[in-house]
C-alpha cells in the first residue's frame, strides 16, 4: 500500500480561485417540510444543477488546471463511464485539452455516445473495467497522458471541497452535513472545508446498503473490496481501491458517522426531492434526504443535505415517482 496522504484547507481555497467562473455556484434552499418533521432547519444544496448534472466538474476542472502546460498539451485519460467521465470530457473540451476515455466492450452504447458527444476520444478495450484500467495505465506509460482519477487524487478532492466553502457561506450556522459517500473524494473535501471553519460540525456520510465499499473499509480498518450490486444509487457503486492513499485516511479522520440505506428508502428520498424542488435527481443525490426521512439520523442543529447529481434515466425516474421499484434492485 502507498503511504497515506492528505489535502489541506488551503488547497481547497486555491481550487476555488482556480475554478471560479468555470463551474456554477449552485443555490441552497430551505426545506420547510423536512424542517417541520425533524424540528431543526433543513437546507438542500442543489448541486445536481451543476453543468454536466453533477458536482464532479469541480474536481475534474481543478485537476486539469493543476497540470503543467506540458502535461495539458499531451492530454488526460480516465476509465470512468459515469459522472466523472462526463465531467472530465467537459472540462477538457472547455480548456482545449485532449481527453481519452477507456471503456470496456460491456459499457452500453448510449454511455459511449454520451462521452463521445462531449468531445472525448473513446477507446473500447477488453471485457471488463479492469482491462479498461490497464489501458489507462498503458496510455500513461506509453503516450504520456495524465490520469485524472475519479476520487483518490489531491486536486480532485480539493475541487470537490469547494462545495464545502459555498455551504458555509450560504448557511454559516450549518451544524450537520449529509454527504453521499462512494470513493470519498466528495466527503473528504467538503468535510475538510467545513471542519476548517467549524471544528464542531458533524459530517455524516451516506451510502446504499448494497455494496458500500468505503463503509465496509472503515469498519474493517483498511480498504476492502465488496461485491457490486444493482442499486438506485448507481453513482455510489465501485470500490475505493486497495492501494487507496487519500480518501480512506481522510474519511476515517473526518467523518463522524456513516449511514446505510435500503432501496425503498432511497426511492422515498427521490420522491421527496421532486416534491420540494420539482427536480429529478439520481439515487446517489437523494441519500441525505432519504436518511432524514427514514429516521436514521438524529437531528442536531441546522442540517444541510448535499444533492449531488441529476443523471437519472427519465423512465426510471417516472417509475420511482409512481411508487414502483425496478425488479433488479429488489432482488
Ligand atoms: C461520484 C458521485 C458521488 C460520490 O462521490 P465520491 O467522491 O466518489 O464519494 C455522489 N453522487 C454523485 C451523483 C456522484 O456522481
Coordinates of C-alpha atoms and ligand atoms in Angstrom, one line a residue, residues 54-56 83 151 180-186 235-236 282 284 308-309, ligand 1:
X54 CA -23.1 16.5 -11.1
X55 CA -20.5 18.1 -8.8
X56 CA -17.7 16.1 -10.4
X83 CA -20.3 11.4 -13.9
X151 CA -11.7 10.4 -6.3
X180 CA -23.3 11.0 -0.3
X181 CA -20.4 8.6 0.0
X182 CA -18.7 6.4 -2.6
X183 CA -15.0 6.7 -3.2
X184 CA -15.0 9.5 -0.7
X185 CA -13.5 12.4 -2.7
X186 CA -16.6 14.5 -2.1
X235 CA -23.2 6.6 -8.9
X236 CA -22.2 5.4 -5.4
X282 CA -30.5 10.4 -9.3
X284 CA -27.0 9.0 -5.2
X308 CA -25.1 15.7 -5.9
X309 CA -26.4 14.6 -9.3
Ligands
LIG1 C1 -19.3 10.4 -7.7 C2 -20.7 10.8 -7.1 C3 -20.9 10.7 -5.7 C4 -19.8 10.2 -4.7 O1 -18.6 10.9 -4.8 P1 -17.3 10.2 -4.2 O2 -16.3 11.3 -4.3 O3 -17.0 9.0 -5.1 O4 -17.6 9.7 -2.8 C5 -22.1 11.1 -5.2 N1 -23.1 11.5 -6.0 C6 -22.9 11.5 -7.4 C7 -24.1 12.0 -8.2 C8 -21.7 11.2 -7.9 O5 -21.6 11.2 -9.3

